[in-house]
Coordinates of C-alpha atoms in Angstrom, one line a residue:
M1275 CA -11.4 35.8 -0.4
R1276 CA -14.1 34.5 2.2
S1277 CA -15.0 31.2 -0.1
W1278 CA -11.5 30.2 0.7
I1279 CA -10.9 30.7 4.4
N1280 CA -14.8 29.3 5.2
R1281 CA -13.4 26.4 3.4
I1282 CA -10.1 26.1 5.5
R1283 CA -12.4 26.7 8.9
M1284 CA -14.4 23.7 7.4
Y1285 CA -11.5 21.3 6.6
A1286 CA -10.0 22.2 10.3
A1287 CA -13.5 21.5 11.8
A1288 CA -13.5 18.2 10.1
S1289 CA -9.6 17.6 10.8
L1290 CA -10.5 18.1 14.2
T1291 CA -13.7 15.9 14.3
V1292 CA -11.7 13.0 12.7
F1293 CA -8.5 13.4 15.4
L1294 CA -10.9 13.4 18.3
A1295 CA -12.4 9.9 17.1
V1296 CA -9.1 8.3 16.3
S1297 CA -7.0 9.7 18.9
I1298 CA -7.2 6.5 20.7
V1299 CA -5.3 5.0 18.1
F1300 CA -2.9 7.2 16.7
P1301 CA -0.7 10.8 17.5
A1302 CA -1.2 13.5 15.3
S1303 CA -0.1 13.3 11.8
Q1304 CA 3.1 14.4 10.1
A1305 CA 3.1 15.2 7.1
E1306 CA 5.8 15.4 4.5
A1307 CA 4.6 19.0 3.2
S1308 CA 3.1 18.9 0.2
S1309 CA 4.6 18.3 -3.0
I1310 CA 5.0 15.5 -6.0
R1311 CA 7.8 13.3 -5.4
S1312 CA 10.3 14.1 -8.2
D1313 CA 10.4 10.5 -9.2
Y1314 CA 6.3 9.8 -8.9
K1315 CA 5.1 7.7 -11.6
A1316 CA 0.9 6.7 -12.4
Y1317 CA 0.4 2.9 -13.2
V1318 CA -2.9 1.1 -13.5
M1319 CA -3.8 -2.8 -13.0
A1320 CA -4.6 -4.5 -15.8
P1321 CA -7.7 -7.1 -15.4
L1322 CA -7.7 -9.9 -13.5
T1323 CA -9.1 -12.3 -16.6
K1324 CA -7.1 -13.3 -19.8
I1325 CA -7.0 -10.6 -22.7
T1326 CA -8.4 -12.3 -25.9
D1327 CA -8.3 -9.5 -28.2
W1328 CA -5.1 -8.2 -28.7
N1329 CA -5.5 -5.6 -31.1
A1330 CA -8.5 -4.2 -29.0
F1331 CA -5.8 -4.4 -25.4
R1332 CA -3.7 -2.3 -27.5
N1333 CA -5.5 0.6 -28.2
Q1334 CA -6.7 0.7 -24.4
L1335 CA -3.0 0.6 -23.5
V1336 CA -2.3 3.4 -26.0
T1337 CA -5.0 5.7 -24.8
L1338 CA -3.7 5.0 -20.8
K1339 CA -0.2 6.4 -22.2
N1340 CA -1.6 9.0 -23.9
N1341 CA -2.7 10.2 -20.6
N1342 CA 0.1 9.9 -18.7
V1343 CA 0.1 6.5 -17.1
Y1344 CA 3.2 5.1 -17.0
A1345 CA 3.3 1.4 -16.5
L1346 CA 0.5 -1.4 -16.4
T1347 CA 0.7 -3.9 -13.4
T1348 CA -0.4 -7.2 -14.4
D1349 CA -1.0 -10.6 -12.1
V1350 CA 1.2 -13.3 -13.5
W1351 CA -0.6 -16.5 -12.3
W1352 CA 1.5 -19.1 -11.1
G1353 CA -1.7 -21.3 -11.9
D1354 CA -1.2 -20.9 -15.4
V1355 CA 2.3 -21.0 -16.4
E1356 CA 3.1 -23.7 -14.6
Q1357 CA -0.1 -25.7 -14.7
G1358 CA 1.6 -29.0 -16.9
G1359 CA 3.4 -30.0 -14.0
D1360 CA 6.5 -29.8 -12.0
N1361 CA 8.8 -27.4 -13.7
V1362 CA 6.7 -27.6 -16.8
F1363 CA 6.1 -23.6 -17.7
D1364 CA 4.5 -22.2 -20.5
W1365 CA 5.2 -18.3 -20.7
S1366 CA 3.6 -18.3 -24.4
Y1367 CA 0.7 -15.7 -23.2
Y1368 CA 2.5 -13.8 -20.8
K1369 CA 5.3 -13.1 -23.4
T1370 CA 2.3 -12.0 -25.8
Y1371 CA 1.1 -10.1 -23.1
A1372 CA 4.5 -8.5 -22.8
D1373 CA 4.9 -7.6 -26.4
T1374 CA 1.9 -6.1 -26.7
V1375 CA 2.8 -3.6 -23.2
R1376 CA 5.9 -2.6 -25.5
A1377 CA 4.4 -1.8 -28.4
A1378 CA 1.7 0.6 -27.1
G1379 CA 4.8 2.5 -25.2
L1380 CA 4.4 1.7 -21.6
K1381 CA 6.1 0.2 -19.0
W1382 CA 5.5 -3.3 -17.5
I1383 CA 5.2 -4.3 -13.7
P1384 CA 4.6 -8.2 -13.7
I1385 CA 3.1 -9.8 -10.8
L1386 CA 4.7 -13.0 -9.8
S1387 CA 1.0 -14.5 -8.4
T1388 CA 1.7 -17.1 -6.6
H1389 CA -1.9 -17.5 -5.1
Q1390 CA -5.1 -18.3 -6.1
C1391 CA -7.5 -16.0 -8.4
G1392 CA -11.3 -16.1 -6.7
G1393 CA -12.8 -15.7 -3.7
N1394 CA -11.3 -12.0 -2.5
V1395 CA -12.9 -8.8 -3.0
G1396 CA -13.0 -7.7 -6.8
D1397 CA -12.2 -11.2 -8.2
D1398 CA -13.8 -11.8 -11.6
C1399 CA -11.7 -15.2 -12.3
N1400 CA -10.8 -18.5 -11.2
I1401 CA -7.3 -19.4 -11.5
K1402 CA -6.1 -22.2 -8.7
L1403 CA -3.0 -22.7 -8.0
P1404 CA -0.7 -25.8 -10.1
S1405 CA -3.0 -29.1 -9.0
W1406 CA 0.5 -30.7 -8.6
L1407 CA 1.1 -29.0 -6.2
W1408 CA -0.8 -30.5 -3.6
S1409 CA 1.5 -34.1 -4.1
K1410 CA 4.1 -32.4 -2.8
G1411 CA 3.1 -32.8 0.8
T1412 CA 0.3 -33.0 3.3
A1413 CA -2.6 -30.3 3.9
D1414 CA -1.3 -30.0 7.2
Q1415 CA 2.2 -28.9 6.1
M1416 CA 1.0 -27.0 2.9
T1417 CA -2.1 -25.1 4.0
M1418 CA -3.2 -22.8 6.9
R1419 CA -6.0 -23.6 9.2
S1420 CA -8.3 -21.3 11.2
E1421 CA -9.2 -21.1 14.7
T1422 CA -13.0 -22.5 13.2
G1423 CA -10.9 -25.1 11.6
Y1424 CA -11.8 -24.5 8.1
S1425 CA -8.3 -25.0 5.7
D1426 CA -7.3 -22.5 2.8
Y1427 CA -6.1 -23.3 -0.3
E1428 CA -5.6 -19.8 -1.7
T1429 CA -2.0 -19.8 -1.2
L1430 CA 0.8 -22.1 -0.1
S1431 CA 1.6 -22.0 3.7
P1432 CA 4.5 -19.9 4.9
W1433 CA 5.4 -23.0 7.4
W1434 CA 5.9 -25.2 4.6
T1435 CA 9.8 -25.7 4.0
G1436 CA 8.8 -26.6 0.4
T1437 CA 7.2 -22.9 -0.4
A1438 CA 10.5 -20.9 -1.0
T1439 CA 11.5 -23.9 -3.2
Q1440 CA 8.4 -23.7 -5.7
Y1441 CA 8.8 -20.0 -6.0
D1442 CA 12.3 -20.0 -6.4
E1443 CA 11.8 -22.5 -9.4
L1444 CA 9.0 -20.0 -10.9
Y1445 CA 11.3 -16.9 -10.2
A1446 CA 14.4 -18.6 -12.1
S1447 CA 12.3 -19.0 -15.1
F1448 CA 10.7 -16.0 -15.3
A1449 CA 13.9 -14.2 -15.6
S1450 CA 15.3 -16.8 -17.8
N1451 CA 12.3 -16.3 -20.4
F1452 CA 11.8 -12.4 -20.0
S1453 CA 15.2 -11.1 -19.6
G1454 CA 14.4 -9.8 -23.5
Y1455 CA 11.8 -7.7 -21.5
K1456 CA 14.1 -5.6 -19.3
D1457 CA 13.7 -2.3 -21.3
I1458 CA 9.9 -2.5 -20.3
I1459 CA 10.0 -3.8 -16.7
A1460 CA 10.1 -1.1 -14.5
K1461 CA 9.7 -3.3 -11.1
I1462 CA 8.5 -7.0 -10.0
Y1463 CA 6.2 -7.1 -7.6
L1464 CA 6.0 -10.7 -5.0
S1465 CA 3.0 -12.5 -4.2
G1466 CA 3.3 -12.9 -0.3
G1467 CA -0.1 -14.3 0.4
P1468 CA -4.0 -14.0 -0.3
A1469 CA -4.9 -11.3 -2.9
G1470 CA -1.3 -11.6 -3.1
E1471 CA -0.8 -9.3 0.2
L1472 CA 1.6 -10.2 2.8
R1473 CA -0.8 -11.6 5.3
F1474 CA -2.7 -14.5 6.4
P1475 CA -6.1 -15.1 4.9
S1476 CA -8.3 -14.2 7.7
Y1477 CA -11.0 -12.6 6.3
N1478 CA -11.8 -15.1 4.3
A1479 CA -16.0 -15.3 3.1
A1480 CA -15.9 -19.1 2.4
D1481 CA -14.6 -19.4 6.1
G1482 CA -18.1 -17.8 7.3
W1483 CA -16.7 -14.2 7.5
S1484 CA -18.4 -11.0 6.6
Y1485 CA -16.8 -7.2 6.9
P1486 CA -16.3 -6.0 9.4
G1487 CA -15.7 -9.1 11.1
R1488 CA -12.6 -9.2 13.1
G1489 CA -11.1 -11.9 11.0
K1490 CA -10.1 -15.7 12.3
L1491 CA -6.4 -16.7 13.6
Q1492 CA -4.4 -18.7 10.9
A1493 CA -1.9 -20.8 13.2
Y1494 CA -3.7 -23.9 14.0
T1495 CA -2.4 -26.8 11.7
D1496 CA 0.0 -29.3 13.6
T1497 CA 2.9 -27.6 12.1
A1498 CA 2.1 -24.2 12.9
K1499 CA 1.5 -25.1 16.3
L1500 CA 4.5 -27.3 16.6
D1501 CA 6.1 -23.9 15.2
F1502 CA 4.9 -21.8 17.9
Q1503 CA 6.2 -24.3 20.2
N1504 CA 9.4 -24.2 19.1
A1505 CA 9.9 -20.7 19.1
M1506 CA 8.7 -20.7 22.6
K1507 CA 10.8 -23.0 23.6
T1508 CA 13.9 -21.2 22.4
K1509 CA 12.3 -17.6 24.2
Y1510 CA 12.0 -19.5 27.8
S1511 CA 14.3 -22.3 27.4
T1512 CA 12.4 -24.3 30.4
L1513 CA 8.9 -24.4 31.4
A1514 CA 9.3 -22.7 34.9
A1515 CA 10.2 -19.8 32.9
L1516 CA 7.6 -19.9 30.7
N1517 CA 5.2 -20.8 33.3
S1518 CA 6.5 -17.8 35.3
A1519 CA 6.1 -15.4 32.8
W1520 CA 2.4 -16.9 31.6
G1521 CA 0.9 -17.4 35.0
T1522 CA 0.7 -20.6 33.7
T1523 CA 0.9 -23.9 35.2
L1524 CA 2.1 -26.3 31.8
T1525 CA 4.0 -29.5 32.4
A1526 CA 5.1 -29.8 28.7
F1527 CA 6.0 -27.4 25.6
S1528 CA 3.3 -29.6 23.5
Q1529 CA 0.8 -27.6 25.7
V1530 CA 1.7 -24.6 24.3
N1531 CA -1.2 -23.4 21.8
P1532 CA -2.7 -21.0 20.2
P1533 CA -5.6 -19.3 21.6
S1534 CA -8.7 -21.6 22.1
D1535 CA -10.8 -18.4 22.1
G1536 CA -10.8 -16.0 19.8
D1537 CA -13.0 -13.7 21.0
N1538 CA -12.0 -13.5 24.6
F1539 CA -8.3 -14.0 23.4
F1540 CA -8.8 -10.3 21.3
I1541 CA -10.5 -8.6 24.4
N1542 CA -8.6 -9.9 27.5
G1543 CA -5.7 -12.0 26.5
V1544 CA -3.8 -10.2 23.8
K1545 CA -2.3 -7.3 26.0
G1546 CA -0.6 -10.0 28.7
T1547 CA 2.6 -11.9 28.0
Y1548 CA 0.7 -14.8 26.6
G1549 CA -0.5 -12.8 24.2
K1550 CA 2.0 -10.9 23.2
D1551 CA 4.2 -13.8 22.9
F1552 CA 1.6 -15.0 20.5
M1553 CA 1.1 -11.9 18.2
T1554 CA 5.4 -11.5 17.6
W1555 CA 5.9 -14.7 16.5
Y1556 CA 2.4 -14.8 14.4
Q1557 CA 4.0 -11.8 12.8
G1558 CA 6.9 -13.0 12.6
V1559 CA 5.7 -16.3 10.3
L1560 CA 5.3 -13.0 7.6
T1561 CA 8.5 -11.3 8.0
K1562 CA 10.7 -14.6 7.8
H1563 CA 8.5 -15.7 4.4
L1564 CA 9.2 -12.2 3.2
S1565 CA 12.8 -12.6 4.1
T1566 CA 12.6 -15.8 2.3
I1567 CA 11.2 -14.9 -1.1
A1568 CA 12.4 -11.5 -1.1
A1569 CA 16.1 -13.4 -0.8
K1570 CA 15.0 -15.6 -3.9
A1571 CA 14.4 -13.4 -5.8
H1572 CA 16.7 -10.6 -5.5
S1573 CA 18.9 -13.6 -6.3
R1574 CA 17.2 -14.5 -9.5
F1575 CA 16.1 -11.0 -10.4
D1576 CA 18.5 -8.1 -9.8
A1577 CA 21.5 -9.3 -12.1
V1578 CA 19.1 -9.7 -14.7
F1579 CA 16.6 -6.8 -14.1
G1580 CA 18.2 -4.4 -12.1
V1581 CA 14.7 -3.3 -11.4
P1582 CA 13.1 -2.6 -7.7
I1583 CA 11.6 -5.6 -6.0
G1584 CA 8.4 -4.9 -4.5
A1585 CA 5.4 -6.4 -2.0
K1586 CA 2.2 -5.5 -0.8
V1587 CA 0.4 -5.0 2.5
A1588 CA -3.3 -4.7 3.1
G1589 CA -4.8 -1.8 4.8
V1590 CA -7.0 -3.8 7.2
H1591 CA -8.6 -0.3 8.9
W1592 CA -11.7 -2.1 10.1
Q1593 CA -12.0 -2.6 13.9
M1594 CA -9.5 -0.4 14.5
N1595 CA -10.9 1.5 17.3
N1596 CA -13.4 -1.6 18.5
P1597 CA -13.5 -0.2 22.2
S1598 CA -13.6 -4.2 23.7
M1599 CA -10.9 -5.7 20.7
P1600 CA -9.2 -2.2 19.4
H1601 CA -7.2 -3.4 16.2
A1602 CA -8.7 -7.6 16.1
A1603 CA -9.1 -7.4 12.3
E1604 CA -5.3 -6.2 11.8
Y1605 CA -3.8 -8.6 14.5
A1606 CA -5.7 -11.7 12.9
S1607 CA -4.3 -10.6 9.2
G1608 CA -0.6 -10.5 10.6
Y1609 CA -0.7 -6.9 11.7
Y1610 CA 0.7 -6.7 15.1
N1611 CA 3.7 -4.2 14.7
Y1612 CA 3.8 -2.0 11.7
S1613 CA 7.1 -0.6 12.9
T1614 CA 9.0 -4.5 13.1
L1615 CA 6.5 -5.6 9.5
L1616 CA 8.3 -2.5 8.0
D1617 CA 11.7 -3.2 9.2
Q1618 CA 11.6 -6.5 7.3
F1619 CA 10.9 -4.6 4.0
K1620 CA 13.8 -2.4 4.5
T1621 CA 16.3 -5.3 5.2
S1622 CA 15.1 -7.2 2.7
N1623 CA 15.5 -3.7 0.4
L1624 CA 12.1 -4.0 -1.2
D1625 CA 9.4 -1.6 -2.4
L1626 CA 5.9 -1.4 -0.1
T1627 CA 2.4 -1.2 -1.8
F1628 CA -0.1 -0.1 0.7
T1629 CA -3.8 0.1 0.0
C1630 CA -6.9 1.7 0.3
L1631 CA -5.6 5.7 -0.1
E1632 CA -9.3 6.4 -1.2
M1633 CA -11.1 6.1 2.1
T1634 CA -11.8 8.4 4.9
D1635 CA -12.2 8.1 8.6
S1636 CA -15.8 8.9 8.3
Q1637 CA -16.6 5.5 10.2
A1638 CA -13.9 5.6 12.5
S1639 CA -16.3 5.5 15.7
T1640 CA -19.4 3.9 14.3
S1641 CA -20.3 0.2 15.6
P1642 CA -19.8 -2.1 13.8
Y1643 CA -17.0 -0.7 11.6
Y1644 CA -14.9 1.1 14.0
S1645 CA -12.9 1.9 10.3
A1646 CA -10.3 4.6 10.1
P1647 CA -8.5 3.6 7.0
K1648 CA -7.0 7.2 6.7
S1649 CA -5.2 6.8 9.9
L1650 CA -3.7 3.9 9.2
V1651 CA -2.5 5.1 5.8
I1652 CA -0.8 8.2 7.4
Q1653 CA 0.8 6.1 10.5
V1654 CA 2.1 3.5 7.6
A1655 CA 3.4 5.9 5.0
N1656 CA 5.2 8.0 8.1
L1657 CA 7.1 5.2 8.9
A1658 CA 8.1 4.0 5.7
N1659 CA 9.0 7.5 5.4
Q1660 CA 11.0 7.0 8.6
K1661 CA 12.9 4.0 7.7
G1662 CA 13.9 4.7 4.0
I1663 CA 11.2 2.7 1.9
R1664 CA 9.9 3.6 -1.2
I1665 CA 6.0 3.2 -0.6
N1666 CA 3.8 2.9 -3.1
G1667 CA -0.1 3.6 -2.8
E1668 CA -3.3 1.4 -4.7
N1669 CA -7.4 2.0 -4.1
A1670 CA -9.0 -0.8 -2.1
L1671 CA -12.5 -0.3 -3.8
P1672 CA -13.0 0.9 -7.1
I1673 CA -13.6 4.5 -7.5
S1674 CA -16.6 5.2 -9.2
D1675 CA -16.1 9.3 -9.5
G1676 CA -13.9 11.8 -9.2
S1677 CA -13.9 12.8 -5.2
G1678 CA -12.5 9.5 -4.5
Y1679 CA -9.1 10.7 -6.9
Q1680 CA -8.9 13.9 -4.4
N1681 CA -8.7 11.5 -1.3
V1682 CA -6.0 9.4 -3.0
A1683 CA -4.3 12.5 -3.8
E1684 CA -4.3 13.8 -0.4
M1685 CA -2.4 11.0 0.6
L1686 CA -0.2 10.9 -2.3
F1687 CA 1.2 14.0 -2.5
N1688 CA 1.6 14.8 1.7
Y1689 CA 3.3 11.5 2.4
N1690 CA 5.9 11.0 0.3
F1691 CA 4.0 8.3 -2.4
G1692 CA 6.6 7.4 -5.2
G1693 CA 3.7 6.1 -6.9
F1694 CA -0.2 4.9 -7.7
T1695 CA -1.8 2.1 -9.0
L1696 CA -5.5 2.2 -9.7
L1697 CA -7.3 -1.1 -9.4
R1698 CA -7.9 -0.8 -12.3
M1699 CA -7.8 0.0 -16.2
S1700 CA -11.9 -0.6 -16.7
S1701 CA -12.7 2.4 -15.1
L1702 CA -10.3 4.7 -17.3
V1703 CA -10.8 3.4 -20.9
N1704 CA -13.5 1.2 -22.4
T1705 CA -13.0 -1.9 -24.3
D1706 CA -12.7 0.1 -27.6
G1707 CA -10.0 1.9 -26.3
S1708 CA -12.2 5.2 -25.9
K1709 CA -12.3 7.3 -22.2
T1710 CA -14.4 6.6 -19.8
G1711 CA -15.8 9.7 -17.8
L1712 CA -13.3 9.2 -15.1
M1713 CA -10.0 9.4 -17.4
D1714 CA -10.1 12.9 -17.2
A1715 CA -10.0 13.7 -13.6
Y1716 CA -7.5 10.8 -12.9
R1717 CA -5.0 12.2 -15.6
D1718 CA -5.2 15.9 -14.2
A1719 CA -5.6 14.7 -10.0
I1720 CA -3.1 11.4 -10.4
A1721 CA -1.2 10.9 -13.5
M1722 CA 1.0 14.1 -13.3
T1723 CA 4.6 14.5 -14.6
P1724 CA 6.2 16.7 -11.7
I1725 CA 8.1 19.6 -12.3
P1726 CA 10.5 21.4 -9.9
V1727 CA 9.0 24.9 -9.0
T1728 CA 10.9 26.9 -7.1
F1729 CA 8.4 29.5 -5.0
I1730 CA 9.8 32.7 -4.1
V1731 CA 8.0 35.6 -1.8
K1732 CA 9.5 39.2 -1.7
N1733 CA 8.4 41.4 1.1
A1734 CA 7.0 39.1 3.5
P1735 CA 6.7 41.0 6.8
T1736 CA 7.8 38.4 9.1
V1737 CA 9.5 38.9 12.7
T1738 CA 11.8 36.7 14.2
G1739 CA 10.2 33.2 14.8
D1740 CA 7.8 33.6 11.5
T1741 CA 7.8 31.4 8.7
V1742 CA 6.4 31.7 5.4
Y1743 CA 4.1 28.8 3.4
V1744 CA 2.5 28.3 0.4
T1745 CA -0.7 26.5 0.0
G1746 CA -3.1 26.0 -2.7
S1747 CA -6.1 24.9 -4.9
R1748 CA -4.7 21.5 -4.9
W1749 CA -3.4 18.5 -3.0
E1750 CA 0.2 19.0 -4.3
L1751 CA 0.3 22.5 -2.8
G1752 CA -1.7 21.9 0.4
N1753 CA -5.6 22.3 -1.2
W1754 CA -5.7 26.0 0.9
T1755 CA -5.2 24.4 4.2
T1756 CA -3.1 25.4 6.9
G1757 CA -2.0 23.1 9.0
V1758 CA 0.0 20.4 8.3
Y1759 CA -0.2 20.6 4.7
P1760 CA 1.3 23.7 3.2
F1761 CA 4.6 23.8 1.3
K1762 CA 7.2 25.2 3.8
L1763 CA 9.7 28.6 2.5
T1764 CA 13.1 28.7 4.1
Y1765 CA 14.1 32.2 4.5
N1766 CA 17.6 33.5 1.9
S1767 CA 19.7 36.0 3.9
S1768 CA 22.0 36.6 0.6
T1769 CA 18.7 37.7 -1.6
A1770 CA 16.6 38.5 1.7
D1771 CA 13.3 36.9 0.5
W1772 CA 11.8 33.3 1.5
R1773 CA 12.5 30.5 -0.9
G1774 CA 11.6 26.6 -1.8
T1775 CA 11.3 24.1 -4.5
A1776 CA 8.7 21.9 -4.7
Y1777 CA 7.6 19.4 -7.3
I1778 CA 4.2 19.9 -8.9
G1779 CA 2.5 19.0 -11.6
A1780 CA 3.4 19.6 -15.3
S1781 CA 0.7 21.4 -17.6
R1782 CA -1.7 22.0 -14.4
Y1783 CA -3.8 24.9 -13.2
Y1784 CA -2.9 26.2 -10.1
E1785 CA -4.5 29.4 -7.8
F1786 CA -2.3 30.0 -4.7
K1787 CA -0.9 32.0 -1.9
A1788 CA 1.4 32.7 0.5
I1789 CA 0.8 32.8 4.2
I1790 CA 2.9 33.8 7.7
K1791 CA 3.0 31.2 10.2
D1792 CA 4.4 32.4 13.5
S1793 CA 6.9 30.7 15.7
G1794 CA 4.2 28.3 17.2
G1795 CA 2.7 27.3 14.0
N1796 CA -0.3 29.8 13.9
L1797 CA -1.9 31.1 11.3
K1798 CA -0.8 34.7 11.1
S1799 CA -1.8 36.6 7.5
W1800 CA -2.4 35.7 4.1
E1801 CA -1.0 37.1 1.0
P1802 CA -3.3 40.4 0.4
G1803 CA -5.0 40.6 -3.2
A1804 CA -6.2 38.2 -5.1
N1805 CA -4.9 34.5 -5.5
N1806 CA -2.3 33.9 -7.7
T1807 CA -3.4 32.0 -11.0
W1808 CA -0.6 30.4 -13.2
T1809 CA -0.7 27.6 -15.8
T1810 CA 2.9 25.7 -15.1
P1811 CA 5.0 25.0 -18.1
A1812 CA 5.9 21.4 -19.3
A1813 CA 9.3 21.9 -17.2
G1814 CA 11.0 23.4 -14.3
T1815 CA 10.6 27.4 -13.6
N1816 CA 10.5 30.0 -10.8
Y1817 CA 7.4 31.8 -9.5
T1818 CA 8.4 34.8 -7.7
I1819 CA 5.5 36.7 -5.3
T1820 CA 5.7 40.2 -4.0
W1821 CA 3.7 40.3 -1.2

């Protein structure tokens, strides 16, 4: 008993340290309570580069299938399929791809990747957007320009009016060519910006950025400036009203501009009325873009495939607690208000994928990082759950040992994630199709089939105000914690016992105990005796504990 009591004490101390370190950012977390979501699935991301040996690839996929991976997620590169000319599509490679996925028994999640491959973390290929695109408009219209003057060509600008038209043509062609694969397509993802994420290209090495820099604002083309000016004209109507709100003496709306000094803006200006107006507009460009491409995608895909459509938000976790410019990296990316950002996901009927589930808050108060990814994941997941948005997770960086899967599992099974996509399959399967050393750990911790188990606790010595919980040896049962994660039971007066149904992993070994907490949420007592030990069956059942 002492070993797990000590573990609980250590966890409580660590949790307190993290909370104190990041308390300037978020309130206390509110877990959904330990349980796997009933429709939870495990996914794996395919290689970025093209497949050249289809037989070897199929063998790899069969190994994934045999280890309970549900679907393969794949970038479908726009720069490949429409490189021959405007509306000249060649889908032959991806049809062979889909045939191979089907033959392996997996489902498929295509990402319609309207961004380039190359230049972002983890990119090991170089696939640019179709070259003919750039004759459709000017660089000022079609690209984004940073505060230091760098023009980005890795994705089309959300300010260009032709962006939605080009995406719509791609979506329509995909729907027409892959309608025969709807038996394997489980979901379709849209690329909302660089690296396939709904954001601005603010942290770009080609623009002189390096981690953990705040990143650079991207609103400096004439097209972007004009949009900002028009937005402020719409909001304030008159220069007098704008000058009164901003404390300025502008003589024309053409003098309305994005920040001229990014550092000073994030240190001093972002909290003022001008700063709030600018950041609200800046994020609003992203949400408007998401609304537009989601509408196009639903119109093309819903009737053909009838599957969820999703998009990804990046976990921009650094500079969150910077004492002089908190959240500057998030703001530069376009993430000013996560609640209103997620409102657009809800309005547009999109699933959300969020990254960095493998990371901890160990550098939350450490200069120059001020990185709090775990707190960020919790904040976004809680918002998604409150709004009724299905949320899926990814790791941001490669996971090199099994401990990273434990960090992932804590988030997945306590914050109602619907699935997890591992980046990427090469960490699980070798080129010959054999398992790597990480496969068993991934299958055990992440690639589970949830089954309903009704826990029944009889004869618990409770009094009015007490509640009984179950906590155990894995994160889907709280991992021996007694705070926000244990699974809560409800008193059943007709049977005079405590019970509740949790979804936990099929065919997994568990140790667990019942605990009693008082009306204030304080731990009152543990179930006496040795731990309950159990290897779960393949289907749902009950488990009775007699106190």
